[in-house]
PDB file of C-alpha atoms and ligand atoms in Angstrom:
ATOM      1  CA  MET A   1     257.442  98.278 146.733  1.00  0.00           C
ATOM      2  CA  THR A   2     256.390 101.116 144.367  1.00  0.00           C
ATOM      3  CA  ARG A   3     253.154 100.436 142.498  1.00  0.00           C
ATOM      4  CA  LEU A   4     251.785 102.225 139.447  1.00  0.00           C
ATOM      5  CA  ILE A   5     248.054 102.973 140.130  1.00  0.00           C
ATOM      6  CA  TYR A   6     245.348 104.267 137.742  1.00  0.00           C
ATOM      7  CA  TYR A   7     242.956 106.100 140.184  1.00  0.00           C
ATOM      8  CA  THR A   8     240.109 107.590 138.233  1.00  0.00           C
ATOM      9  CA  ALA A   9     236.365 108.407 138.201  1.00  0.00           C
ATOM     10  CA  THR A  10     234.302 106.884 135.410  1.00  0.00           C
ATOM     11  CA  THR A  11     230.776 106.689 134.183  1.00  0.00           C
ATOM     12  CA  LEU A  12     228.912 103.369 134.399  1.00  0.00           C
ATOM     13  CA  ASP A  13     229.497 102.982 130.685  1.00  0.00           C
ATOM     14  CA  GLY A  14     233.238 103.489 131.006  1.00  0.00           C
ATOM     15  CA  PHE A  15     234.019 107.068 130.114  1.00  0.00           C
ATOM     16  CA  ILE A  16     236.218 109.425 132.143  1.00  0.00           C
ATOM     17  CA  ALA A  17     235.217 112.560 130.194  1.00  0.00           C
ATOM     18  CA  ASP A  18     232.487 113.356 127.678  1.00  0.00           C
ATOM     19  CA  PRO A  19     233.347 113.949 123.980  1.00  0.00           C
ATOM     20  CA  ASP A  20     234.110 117.660 124.732  1.00  0.00           C
ATOM     21  CA  ASP A  21     236.327 116.779 127.771  1.00  0.00           C
ATOM     22  CA  SER A  22     233.697 117.966 130.145  1.00  0.00           C
ATOM     23  CA  LEU A  23     233.647 116.607 133.701  1.00  0.00           C
ATOM     24  CA  ASP A  24     230.437 118.392 134.732  1.00  0.00           C
ATOM     25  CA  TRP A  25     228.664 115.093 135.033  1.00  0.00           C
ATOM     26  CA  LEU A  26     231.289 114.102 137.696  1.00  0.00           C
ATOM     27  CA  LEU A  27     231.747 117.349 139.593  1.00  0.00           C
ATOM     28  CA  ARG A  28     228.077 117.562 140.545  1.00  0.00           C
ATOM     29  CA  GLN A  29     227.931 114.034 142.205  1.00  0.00           C
ATOM     30  CA  ASP A  30     227.451 113.616 145.939  1.00  0.00           C
ATOM     31  CA  ILE A  31     230.599 112.514 147.775  1.00  0.00           C
ATOM     32  CA  ASP A  32     232.016 112.458 151.304  1.00  0.00           C
ATOM     33  CA  GLU A  33     235.458 113.954 150.870  1.00  0.00           C
ATOM     34  CA  GLN A  34     236.593 112.099 154.017  1.00  0.00           C
ATOM     35  CA  GLY A  35     234.700 108.933 153.216  1.00  0.00           C
ATOM     36  CA  PRO A  36     235.808 105.598 151.745  1.00  0.00           C
ATOM     37  CA  SER A  37     238.380 105.681 148.908  1.00  0.00           C
ATOM     38  CA  ASN A  38     238.784 109.378 149.369  1.00  0.00           C
ATOM     39  CA  TYR A  39     241.402 111.379 147.360  1.00  0.00           C
ATOM     40  CA  ASP A  40     243.212 112.769 150.383  1.00  0.00           C
ATOM     41  CA  GLU A  41     244.058 109.312 151.720  1.00  0.00           C
ATOM     42  CA  PHE A  42     245.084 108.100 148.223  1.00  0.00           C
ATOM     43  CA  ILE A  43     247.356 110.994 147.413  1.00  0.00           C
ATOM     44  CA  LYS A  44     249.284 110.699 150.702  1.00  0.00           C
ATOM     45  CA  ASN A  45     251.155 107.722 149.356  1.00  0.00           C
ATOM     46  CA  ILE A  46     251.825 109.089 145.900  1.00  0.00           C
ATOM     47  CA  GLY A  47     255.425 110.044 145.075  1.00  0.00           C
ATOM     48  CA  ALA A  48     255.100 110.995 141.343  1.00  0.00           C
ATOM     49  CA  ILE A  49     252.356 111.415 138.835  1.00  0.00           C
ATOM     50  CA  VAL A  50     251.999 111.269 135.079  1.00  0.00           C
ATOM     51  CA  MET A  51     249.246 112.501 132.724  1.00  0.00           C
ATOM     52  CA  GLY A  52     248.537 112.967 129.096  1.00  0.00           C
ATOM     53  CA  ARG A  53     248.368 116.473 127.448  1.00  0.00           C
ATOM     54  CA  THR A  54     244.571 116.613 127.318  1.00  0.00           C
ATOM     55  CA  THR A  55     244.275 115.890 130.989  1.00  0.00           C
ATOM     56  CA  TYR A  56     247.013 118.583 131.707  1.00  0.00           C
ATOM     57  CA  ASP A  57     245.161 121.107 129.465  1.00  0.00           C
ATOM     58  CA  TRP A  58     241.936 120.430 131.418  1.00  0.00           C
ATOM     59  CA  ILE A  59     243.654 121.051 134.759  1.00  0.00           C
ATOM     60  CA  ARG A  60     245.293 124.213 133.511  1.00  0.00           C
ATOM     61  CA  ALA A  61     242.021 125.568 131.948  1.00  0.00           C
ATOM     62  CA  HIS A  62     239.914 124.897 135.096  1.00  0.00           C
ATOM     63  CA  GLU A  63     242.481 125.901 137.715  1.00  0.00           C
ATOM     64  CA  PRO A  64     244.836 128.358 136.000  1.00  0.00           C
ATOM     65  CA  ASP A  65     246.172 129.800 139.243  1.00  0.00           C
ATOM     66  CA  LYS A  66     246.670 126.576 141.106  1.00  0.00           C
ATOM     67  CA  TRP A  67     248.859 123.450 140.933  1.00  0.00           C
ATOM     68  CA  TYR A  68     247.653 120.986 143.558  1.00  0.00           C
ATOM     69  CA  TYR A  69     250.445 118.430 143.224  1.00  0.00           C
ATOM     70  CA  ASP A  70     253.561 118.780 145.369  1.00  0.00           C
ATOM     71  CA  MET A  71     255.226 115.688 144.003  1.00  0.00           C
ATOM     72  CA  PRO A  72     257.073 115.499 140.596  1.00  0.00           C
ATOM     73  CA  ALA A  73     254.679 115.419 137.732  1.00  0.00           C
ATOM     74  CA  TRP A  74     255.268 114.276 134.099  1.00  0.00           C
ATOM     75  CA  VAL A  75     253.169 115.392 131.132  1.00  0.00           C
ATOM     76  CA  MET A  76     253.257 113.169 128.049  1.00  0.00           C
ATOM     77  CA  THR A  77     253.081 115.261 124.866  1.00  0.00           C
ATOM     78  CA  SER A  78     254.768 115.551 121.523  1.00  0.00           C
ATOM     79  CA  ARG A  79     254.474 119.339 121.692  1.00  0.00           C
ATOM     80  CA  ASP A  80     256.321 122.037 123.403  1.00  0.00           C
ATOM     81  CA  LEU A  81     254.806 122.899 126.790  1.00  0.00           C
ATOM     82  CA  GLU A  82     255.310 126.110 128.656  1.00  0.00           C
ATOM     83  CA  ILE A  83     255.552 125.441 132.394  1.00  0.00           C
ATOM     84  CA  PRO A  84     253.639 128.261 134.107  1.00  0.00           C
ATOM     85  CA  LYS A  85     254.590 129.778 137.473  1.00  0.00           C
ATOM     86  CA  VAL A  86     252.042 129.317 140.196  1.00  0.00           C
ATOM     87  CA  ASP A  87     252.391 131.719 143.108  1.00  0.00           C
ATOM     88  CA  GLY A  88     255.665 132.860 141.572  1.00  0.00           C
ATOM     89  CA  VAL A  89     257.083 129.341 141.567  1.00  0.00           C
ATOM     90  CA  LYS A  90     257.406 126.811 138.751  1.00  0.00           C
ATOM     91  CA  PRO A  91     255.948 123.455 139.820  1.00  0.00           C
ATOM     92  CA  ASP A  92     258.050 120.338 139.343  1.00  0.00           C
ATOM     93  CA  LEU A  93     256.654 119.478 135.907  1.00  0.00           C
ATOM     94  CA  ARG A  94     258.585 117.434 133.450  1.00  0.00           C
ATOM     95  CA  VAL A  95     257.715 116.903 129.756  1.00  0.00           C
ATOM     96  CA  ALA A  96     258.183 113.556 128.117  1.00  0.00           C
ATOM     97  CA  SER A  97     257.255 111.654 124.880  1.00  0.00           C
ATOM     98  CA  GLY A  98     257.574 108.259 123.338  1.00  0.00           C
ATOM     99  CA  SER A  99     258.170 105.109 125.335  1.00  0.00           C
ATOM    100  CA  VAL A 100     256.620 105.144 128.850  1.00  0.00           C
ATOM    101  CA  ARG A 101     259.199 102.708 130.278  1.00  0.00           C
ATOM    102  CA  GLU A 102     261.866 105.452 130.643  1.00  0.00           C
ATOM    103  CA  VAL A 103     259.253 107.759 132.182  1.00  0.00           C
ATOM    104  CA  TYR A 104     258.329 104.913 134.629  1.00  0.00           C
ATOM    105  CA  ASP A 105     261.949 104.477 135.698  1.00  0.00           C
ATOM    106  CA  ASP A 106     262.417 108.190 136.195  1.00  0.00           C
ATOM    107  CA  MET A 107     259.147 108.300 138.256  1.00  0.00           C
ATOM    108  CA  VAL A 108     260.177 105.398 140.383  1.00  0.00           C
ATOM    109  CA  ALA A 109     263.555 107.158 141.082  1.00  0.00           C
ATOM    110  CA  ALA A 110     261.710 110.419 142.010  1.00  0.00           C
ATOM    111  CA  ALA A 111     259.050 108.805 144.170  1.00  0.00           C
ATOM    112  CA  GLY A 112     261.162 107.888 147.204  1.00  0.00           C
ATOM    113  CA  GLY A 113     259.491 104.514 147.662  1.00  0.00           C
ATOM    114  CA  LYS A 114     255.938 105.886 147.365  1.00  0.00           C
ATOM    115  CA  ASP A 115     253.478 104.779 144.708  1.00  0.00           C
ATOM    116  CA  LEU A 116     252.971 106.366 141.267  1.00  0.00           C
ATOM    117  CA  TRP A 117     249.658 107.744 139.869  1.00  0.00           C
ATOM    118  CA  VAL A 118     248.765 107.664 136.264  1.00  0.00           C
ATOM    119  CA  VAL A 119     246.054 110.288 136.174  1.00  0.00           C
ATOM    120  CA  GLY A 120     244.851 109.448 132.620  1.00  0.00           C
ATOM    121  CA  GLY A 121     243.735 109.348 130.003  1.00  0.00           C
ATOM    122  CA  GLY A 122     242.873 105.760 129.093  1.00  0.00           C
ATOM    123  CA  ASP A 123     245.210 105.246 126.225  1.00  0.00           C
ATOM    124  CA  LEU A 124     248.276 106.521 128.281  1.00  0.00           C
ATOM    125  CA  VAL A 125     247.283 103.949 131.018  1.00  0.00           C
ATOM    126  CA  GLY A 126     247.173 101.339 128.227  1.00  0.00           C
ATOM    127  CA  GLN A 127     250.724 102.187 127.220  1.00  0.00           C
ATOM    128  CA  PHE A 128     251.945 101.420 130.719  1.00  0.00           C
ATOM    129  CA  ALA A 129     249.752  98.272 130.923  1.00  0.00           C
ATOM    130  CA  ASP A 130     251.143  96.968 127.585  1.00  0.00           C
ATOM    131  CA  GLU A 131     254.599  97.215 129.086  1.00  0.00           C
ATOM    132  CA  ARG A 132     253.313  95.345 132.227  1.00  0.00           C
ATOM    133  CA  LEU A 133     254.061  98.416 134.408  1.00  0.00           C
ATOM    134  CA  LEU A 134     250.528  98.905 135.633  1.00  0.00           C
ATOM    135  CA  ASP A 135     249.704  97.418 139.008  1.00  0.00           C
ATOM    136  CA  GLU A 136     246.273  98.550 140.064  1.00  0.00           C
ATOM    137  CA  VAL A 137     243.162 100.267 138.848  1.00  0.00           C
ATOM    138  CA  ILE A 138     241.002 102.178 141.339  1.00  0.00           C
ATOM    139  CA  ALA A 139     237.784 103.230 139.572  1.00  0.00           C
ATOM    140  CA  SER A 140     235.017 105.255 141.202  1.00  0.00           C
ATOM    141  CA  ILE A 141     231.837 104.687 139.174  1.00  0.00           C
ATOM    142  CA  ALA A 142     229.479 107.678 139.021  1.00  0.00           C
ATOM    143  CA  PRO A 143     225.759 106.898 138.443  1.00  0.00           C
ATOM    144  CA  VAL A 144     225.829 108.295 134.944  1.00  0.00           C
ATOM    145  CA  THR A 145     225.961 107.010 131.363  1.00  0.00           C
ATOM    146  CA  LEU A 146     227.164 109.192 128.517  1.00  0.00           C
ATOM    147  CA  GLY A 147     227.122 106.951 125.485  1.00  0.00           C
ATOM    148  CA  ALA A 148     230.353 108.408 124.145  1.00  0.00           C
ATOM    149  CA  GLY A 149     233.433 110.165 125.453  1.00  0.00           C
ATOM    150  CA  ARG A 150     237.027 109.463 126.526  1.00  0.00           C
ATOM    151  CA  PRO A 151     237.249 105.754 127.468  1.00  0.00           C
ATOM    152  CA  ILE A 152     238.637 104.611 130.725  1.00  0.00           C
ATOM    153  CA  LEU A 153     240.951 101.985 129.267  1.00  0.00           C
ATOM    154  CA  PRO A 154     240.467 101.212 125.548  1.00  0.00           C
ATOM    155  CA  ARG A 155     242.339  97.920 125.396  1.00  0.00           C
ATOM    156  CA  ARG A 156     241.648  94.252 126.118  1.00  0.00           C
ATOM    157  CA  TYR A 157     242.809  93.220 129.581  1.00  0.00           C
ATOM    158  CA  ASP A 158     241.963  91.014 132.491  1.00  0.00           C
ATOM    159  CA  LEU A 159     241.841  92.400 135.977  1.00  0.00           C
ATOM    160  CA  GLU A 160     241.138  90.879 139.363  1.00  0.00           C
ATOM    161  CA  LEU A 161     238.664  92.518 141.692  1.00  0.00           C
ATOM    162  CA  LEU A 162     240.260  93.172 145.101  1.00  0.00           C
ATOM    163  CA  GLU A 163     237.893  95.429 146.984  1.00  0.00           C
ATOM    164  CA  VAL A 164     234.616  97.358 146.644  1.00  0.00           C
ATOM    165  CA  GLU A 165     233.482 100.431 148.677  1.00  0.00           C
ATOM    166  CA  GLN A 166     230.641 102.884 148.480  1.00  0.00           C
ATOM    167  CA  ASN A 167     231.081 106.586 149.009  1.00  0.00           C
ATOM    168  CA  LYS A 168     227.672 108.278 148.631  1.00  0.00           C
ATOM    169  CA  ALA A 169     226.872 108.332 144.818  1.00  0.00           C
ATOM    170  CA  PHE A 170     230.044 106.372 143.970  1.00  0.00           C
ATOM    171  CA  VAL A 171     230.942 102.708 143.929  1.00  0.00           C
ATOM    172  CA  THR A 172     234.742 102.347 144.039  1.00  0.00           C
ATOM    173  CA  ALA A 173     236.272  99.156 142.768  1.00  0.00           C
ATOM    174  CA  ARG A 174     239.942  98.335 143.180  1.00  0.00           C
ATOM    175  CA  TYR A 175     241.485  95.916 140.778  1.00  0.00           C
ATOM    176  CA  ARG A 176     244.826  94.218 140.340  1.00  0.00           C
ATOM    177  CA  PHE A 177     245.981  94.432 136.746  1.00  0.00           C
ATOM    178  CA  VAL A 178     246.524  90.901 135.445  1.00  0.00           C
ATOM    179  CA  GLY A 179     247.489  91.249 131.780  1.00  0.00           C
ATOM    180  CA  PRO A 180     246.125  90.732 128.232  1.00  0.00           C
ATOM    181  CA  LEU A 181     242.690  89.268 128.041  1.00  0.00           C
ATOM    182  CA  LYS A 182     242.788  85.521 128.390  1.00  0.00           C
ATOM    183  CA  GLU A 183     241.006  85.027 125.112  1.00  0.00           C
ATOM    184  CA  ASP A 184     243.774  86.906 123.315  1.00  0.00           C
ATOM    185  CA  LEU A 185     246.615  84.780 124.632  1.00  0.00           C
ATOM    186  CA  PRO A 186     248.135  81.803 122.672  1.00  0.00           C
ATOM    187  CA  ALA A 187     246.108  78.720 123.607  1.00  0.00           C
ATOM    188  CA  ALA A 188     248.958  77.279 125.846  1.00  0.00           C
ATOM    189  CA  ASP A 189     249.242  80.477 127.890  1.00  0.00           C
ATOM    190  CA  ALA A 190     245.481  80.882 128.273  1.00  0.00           C
ATOM    191  CA  ALA A 191     245.075  77.323 129.696  1.00  0.00           C
ATOM    192  CA  GLY A 192     247.401  78.202 132.628  1.00  0.00           C
TER     193      GLY A 192
HETATM  194  N1  NAP B 201     237.233 111.080 135.226  1.00  0.00           N
HETATM  195  C1  NAP B 201     238.489 111.389 135.748  1.00  0.00           C
HETATM  196  O1  NAP B 201     238.756 111.198 136.946  1.00  0.00           O
HETATM  197  C2  NAP B 201     239.521 111.780 134.779  1.00  0.00           C
HETATM  198  C3  NAP B 201     240.852 111.444 134.979  1.00  0.00           C
HETATM  199  C4  NAP B 201     241.830 111.843 134.100  1.00  0.00           C
HETATM  200  C5  NAP B 201     241.479 112.514 132.950  1.00  0.00           C
HETATM  201  N2  NAP B 201     240.176 112.802 132.751  1.00  0.00           N
HETATM  202  C6  NAP B 201     239.804 113.488 131.571  1.00  0.00           C
HETATM  203  O2  NAP B 201     239.746 112.581 130.515  1.00  0.00           O
HETATM  204  C7  NAP B 201     240.213 113.131 129.266  1.00  0.00           C
HETATM  205  C8  NAP B 201     241.430 112.357 128.756  1.00  0.00           C
HETATM  206  O3  NAP B 201     241.830 112.719 127.523  1.00  0.00           O
HETATM  207  P1  NAP B 201     242.524 111.850 126.449  1.00  0.00           P
HETATM  208  O4  NAP B 201     241.830 110.611 126.326  1.00  0.00           O
HETATM  209  O5  NAP B 201     242.752 112.680 125.240  1.00  0.00           O
HETATM  210  O6  NAP B 201     243.914 111.441 127.060  1.00  0.00           O
HETATM  211  P2  NAP B 201     245.216 112.201 127.623  1.00  0.00           P
HETATM  212  O7  NAP B 201     246.163 111.083 127.988  1.00  0.00           O
HETATM  213  O8  NAP B 201     244.934 113.147 128.761  1.00  0.00           O
HETATM  214  O9  NAP B 201     245.874 113.023 126.404  1.00  0.00           O
HETATM  215  C9  NAP B 201     246.226 112.391 125.220  1.00  0.00           C
HETATM  216  C10 NAP B 201     247.441 113.160 124.642  1.00  0.00           C
HETATM  217  O10 NAP B 201     248.563 112.847 125.475  1.00  0.00           O
HETATM  218  C11 NAP B 201     249.741 112.860 124.687  1.00  0.00           C
HETATM  219  N3  NAP B 201     250.423 111.592 124.760  1.00  0.00           N
HETATM  220  C12 NAP B 201     249.891 110.353 125.324  1.00  0.00           C
HETATM  221  N4  NAP B 201     250.852 109.427 125.228  1.00  0.00           N
HETATM  222  C13 NAP B 201     252.018 110.025 124.694  1.00  0.00           C
HETATM  223  C14 NAP B 201     253.251 109.490 124.452  1.00  0.00           C
HETATM  224  N5  NAP B 201     253.627 108.294 124.650  1.00  0.00           N
HETATM  225  N6  NAP B 201     254.177 110.366 123.941  1.00  0.00           N
HETATM  226  C15 NAP B 201     253.819 111.666 123.711  1.00  0.00           C
HETATM  227  N7  NAP B 201     252.590 112.136 123.895  1.00  0.00           N
HETATM  228  C16 NAP B 201     251.680 111.383 124.413  1.00  0.00           C
HETATM  229  C17 NAP B 201     249.349 113.248 123.294  1.00  0.00           C
HETATM  230  O11 NAP B 201     249.368 114.599 123.219  1.00  0.00           O
HETATM  231  P3  NAP B 201     249.942 115.526 122.083  1.00  0.00           P
HETATM  232  O12 NAP B 201     248.941 115.597 120.965  1.00  0.00           O
HETATM  233  O13 NAP B 201     250.241 116.856 122.716  1.00  0.00           O
HETATM  234  O14 NAP B 201     251.209 114.863 121.600  1.00  0.00           O
HETATM  235  C18 NAP B 201     247.883 112.736 123.274  1.00  0.00           C
HETATM  236  O15 NAP B 201     247.130 113.417 122.288  1.00  0.00           O
HETATM  237  C19 NAP B 201     240.551 114.575 129.560  1.00  0.00           C
HETATM  238  O16 NAP B 201     239.396 115.343 129.217  1.00  0.00           O
HETATM  239  C20 NAP B 201     240.741 114.612 131.084  1.00  0.00           C
HETATM  240  O17 NAP B 201     240.423 115.845 131.657  1.00  0.00           O
HETATM  241  C21 NAP B 201     239.225 112.461 133.641  1.00  0.00           C
END
């Protein structure tokens, strides 16, 4: 069954980018590209991806001549977006706005039974989570604190820890998304 997974790297204090959208703190970390929880293994079973406009802008700015994703990709934005050609070909990039439920249904249809990756940012992940469409969070924690930045998931949820692995500088924790924080549920629900 198709799962929606938030696979991301984060600082110890829960930021996926600094206040200027820099990832320099992340890209200098020691990692074994073929080691535990590696990206190549993860992406093999991903059939469609979705990201917010800031994340898309970061990718375009840092890798203007490349598009690494060969599966359909959605960019959430309220603005017009020009889809650039890469090596003379337009990548399969689709622009969407508003409710994420429709985007989710389109992604499932496009993914051919594979999983879906919500790349970020945190609020976009929260939009899927609020609709109970998020299944898993896989967070690789870098040994860094930033004090401020783009939060990993700025909402109140419970998750269940499923697995922990180390890859050089990183601890990767895999969680099942449970739902709203127990303390926020009506008393009868929270008791169950
Ligand atoms: N550490 C990591 O592994 C990792 C992973 C992913 C991202 N990042 C970084 O983290 C930062 C995330 O930035 P961010 O927090 O600003 O989040 P973002 O989700 O990348 O971008 C937010 C923007 O997405 C658009 N958007 C989101 N939901 C929408 C909806 N339902 N309908 C229409 N538009 C929607 C809006 O763009 P408009 O203003 O255009 O409408 C919004 O301003 C970036 O710097 C990124 O590079 C890091």
